XYZ file of C-alpha atoms in Angstrom:
236
model
C 0.000 0.000 0.000
C 2.921 2.332 0.838
C 4.484 1.687 -2.603
C 1.233 2.667 -4.297
C 1.161 5.876 -2.262
C 4.732 6.742 -3.269
C 3.876 6.026 -6.896
C 0.835 8.289 -6.716
C 2.926 11.069 -5.218
C 5.537 10.672 -7.943
C 2.906 10.834 -10.692
C 1.391 13.962 -9.130
C 4.819 15.593 -9.002
C 5.480 14.719 -12.630
C 2.093 16.091 -13.636
C 2.781 19.288 -11.703
C 6.175 19.696 -13.368
C 4.541 19.205 -16.777
C 1.981 21.939 -16.057
C 4.733 24.300 -14.921
C 6.812 23.505 -18.010
C 3.833 24.156 -20.311
C 3.109 27.426 -18.516
C 6.693 28.615 -18.763
C 6.864 27.639 -22.429
C 3.683 29.606 -23.146
C 5.229 32.613 -21.394
C 8.463 32.314 -23.460
C 10.555 31.626 -20.376
C 14.306 31.401 -20.918
C 16.625 30.808 -17.977
C 19.583 32.316 -19.857
C 18.096 35.849 -19.650
C 16.115 36.030 -16.410
C 15.383 39.789 -16.348
C 14.036 39.863 -19.906
C 11.916 36.804 -19.147
C 10.442 38.476 -16.052
C 9.478 41.547 -18.098
C 7.932 39.375 -20.809
C 5.926 37.344 -18.315
C 4.667 40.465 -16.554
C 3.560 41.839 -19.901
C 1.737 38.586 -20.732
C 0.013 38.540 -17.339
C -1.167 42.123 -17.772
C -2.513 41.262 -21.234
C -4.472 38.358 -19.729
C -5.849 40.641 -17.026
C -6.924 43.255 -19.588
C -8.664 40.656 -21.780
C -10.590 39.222 -18.829
C -11.488 42.698 -17.560
C -12.871 43.624 -20.975
C -14.850 40.372 -21.263
C -16.651 40.782 -17.945
C -16.885 44.579 -17.713
C -19.814 45.947 -15.712
C -20.553 42.555 -14.132
C -20.293 42.179 -10.325
C -17.796 39.397 -9.684
C -15.546 38.113 -6.974
C -11.825 38.909 -7.264
C -8.922 36.626 -6.547
C -5.360 37.878 -6.092
C -2.675 35.719 -7.707
C 0.990 36.419 -6.989
C 3.755 35.257 -9.357
C 7.355 35.435 -8.134
C 10.354 35.402 -10.451
C 13.952 36.175 -9.518
C 13.116 37.940 -6.283
C 10.446 40.147 -7.922
C 6.731 39.546 -7.857
C 3.780 40.385 -10.087
C 0.275 40.625 -8.659
C -2.605 39.667 -10.915
C -6.155 40.430 -9.748
C -8.175 37.735 -11.449
C -11.928 38.116 -11.830
C -13.768 34.847 -11.801
C -17.074 33.326 -10.763
C -18.541 34.102 -14.171
C -20.843 31.107 -13.826
C -22.069 32.485 -10.508
C -22.870 35.807 -12.195
C -24.778 33.908 -14.845
C -26.782 32.100 -12.165
C -27.492 35.396 -10.391
C -28.666 36.932 -13.655
C -30.904 33.929 -14.292
C -32.344 34.216 -10.764
C -33.012 37.926 -11.298
C -34.771 37.175 -14.578
C -36.943 34.571 -12.825
C -37.918 37.054 -10.099
C -38.656 39.709 -12.707
C -40.820 37.251 -14.660
C -42.703 36.340 -11.464
C -43.290 40.020 -10.618
C -44.544 40.634 -14.154
C -47.014 37.739 -13.832
C -48.268 39.077 -10.486
C -48.615 42.562 -11.946
C -50.481 41.189 -14.956
C -52.788 39.188 -12.657
C -53.514 42.245 -10.504
C -54.213 44.318 -13.610
C -56.689 41.658 -14.757
C -58.482 41.768 -11.394
C -58.567 45.570 -11.490
C -60.104 45.481 -14.956
C -62.738 43.005 -13.747
C -63.627 45.161 -10.733
C -64.093 48.158 -13.015
C -66.240 46.092 -15.389
C -68.791 45.357 -12.630
C -68.861 48.956 -11.446
C -66.604 48.314 -8.470
C -64.316 50.703 -6.626
C -62.205 50.958 -3.454
C -60.183 47.835 -4.310
C -58.010 46.577 -1.456
C -55.530 43.692 -1.271
C -56.803 41.615 1.676
C -54.619 38.509 1.931
C -52.598 35.938 0.040
C -53.157 32.612 1.746
C -52.056 29.012 1.411
C -55.222 27.003 1.995
C -55.144 24.787 5.079
C -56.868 21.450 5.536
C -59.608 23.167 7.558
C -60.186 25.779 4.820
C -61.257 23.048 2.383
C -62.916 20.696 4.888
C -66.670 20.521 4.103
C -67.391 19.903 7.787
C -65.840 23.297 8.597
C -67.370 25.170 5.677
C -65.408 28.421 6.019
C -62.295 30.304 4.962
C -60.264 31.737 7.823
C -58.668 35.163 7.288
C -56.420 35.903 10.300
C -56.514 39.591 11.201
C -52.748 39.656 11.779
C -52.148 38.504 8.197
C -54.179 41.249 6.544
C -52.252 43.161 3.899
C -54.319 46.281 4.558
C -53.860 47.165 8.221
C -56.434 49.960 7.998
C -59.133 47.411 7.300
C -61.640 47.025 4.490
C -64.853 47.283 6.544
C -67.010 50.293 7.269
C -67.627 51.348 10.869
C -71.166 49.913 10.681
C -69.879 46.556 9.422
C -67.285 46.440 12.187
C -70.023 47.152 14.747
C -72.237 44.385 13.345
C -69.430 41.843 13.529
C -68.518 43.062 16.997
C -72.108 42.209 17.987
C -71.675 38.733 16.443
C -73.858 39.574 13.455
C -73.014 38.389 9.938
C -72.458 40.701 6.984
C -73.678 39.543 3.557
C -70.968 39.767 0.894
C -70.560 38.931 -2.770
C -67.672 36.622 -3.635
C -66.387 36.275 -7.207
C -64.340 33.115 -7.745
C -61.359 32.804 -10.152
C -63.816 32.137 -12.988
C -65.712 35.300 -11.946
C -68.828 33.409 -10.860
C -70.693 35.254 -8.144
C -71.855 33.658 -4.882
C -73.530 35.220 -1.855
C -71.655 34.411 1.361
C -71.732 35.631 4.936
C -68.781 37.194 6.691
C -68.227 37.124 10.435
C -65.510 37.860 12.953
C -64.493 35.077 15.295
C -62.416 35.490 18.417
C -60.393 32.297 18.618
C -56.806 32.107 19.891
C -56.310 34.881 17.325
C -58.951 37.125 15.792
C -60.086 35.947 12.377
C -62.554 37.025 9.752
C -64.393 34.110 8.178
C -66.178 33.655 4.884
C -68.924 31.084 5.368
C -72.351 29.995 4.086
C -71.803 28.669 0.543
C -68.025 28.526 0.996
C -68.200 24.770 0.402
C -69.821 25.510 -2.966
C -66.917 27.811 -3.886
C -64.391 25.145 -2.859
C -66.135 22.402 -4.827
C -66.757 24.341 -8.045
C -63.163 25.586 -8.154
C -61.475 22.395 -7.005
C -59.672 24.146 -4.157
C -57.273 21.823 -2.332
C -55.019 22.027 0.694
C -51.733 23.878 -0.029
C -53.196 25.820 -2.958
C -52.478 29.546 -2.730
C -55.197 32.111 -3.337
C -55.183 35.899 -3.377
C -58.185 37.768 -1.942
C -59.080 41.358 -2.832
C -62.003 43.386 -1.541
C -63.967 46.088 -3.338
C -67.386 47.692 -3.297
C -70.216 48.021 -5.743
C -72.057 50.965 -4.290
C -72.243 50.086 -0.581
C -72.102 46.321 -1.169
C -68.925 44.657 0.132
C -67.452 42.242 -2.413
C -64.459 39.950 -2.689
C -62.663 38.512 -5.692
C -60.498 35.385 -5.481
C -57.531 34.523 -7.674
C -55.324 31.451 -7.806
C -51.604 32.041 -7.371
C -49.387 29.770 -9.466
């Protein structure tokens, strides 16, 4: 086993010497004129640096410092690399931009729909990943935790807040992703955390749209006259 190890070390040394020899040959190294060779190699290294700088200009990259020593002198080359990482970052940025564009397009579509039914006062209520209880027919309601509301100022009038505070339901229109309208009731429950709930016919909305656990939906509120309405959208 020891002989094999020594052989491996020898082969590695030979391979290293070959790489060094090839490098020196490419740099026109001549040991009979050391000073001229040092100047030539410095010039070559600077040319390499300039070519790489030009190729990756204006791209944020990591920098490595490489030091070459010849005859007591040294040349420092700042090498830019991680080009593949930059490419991955650019790809990630493009993906995020594409996602934002899809969200913006979706929101514009909802806004157009709200206008088409004479709606106004559109508010982003919540984006929620449906839980098992949200789609359970025995529960028959969608929970909207107050702490997760996107609009902290609320989307209810003072009268509606008073009604819910007195444990009365508020009738609302709900438009599903296919823009079918259903009449539901909205209430406010005080559980471990305060929640608004959409109930009465919520099971119908779940069934007709095939809502499942882990699906993500976006909920926006608006008004047609004084009538409180909601529109639902799936989030891919």
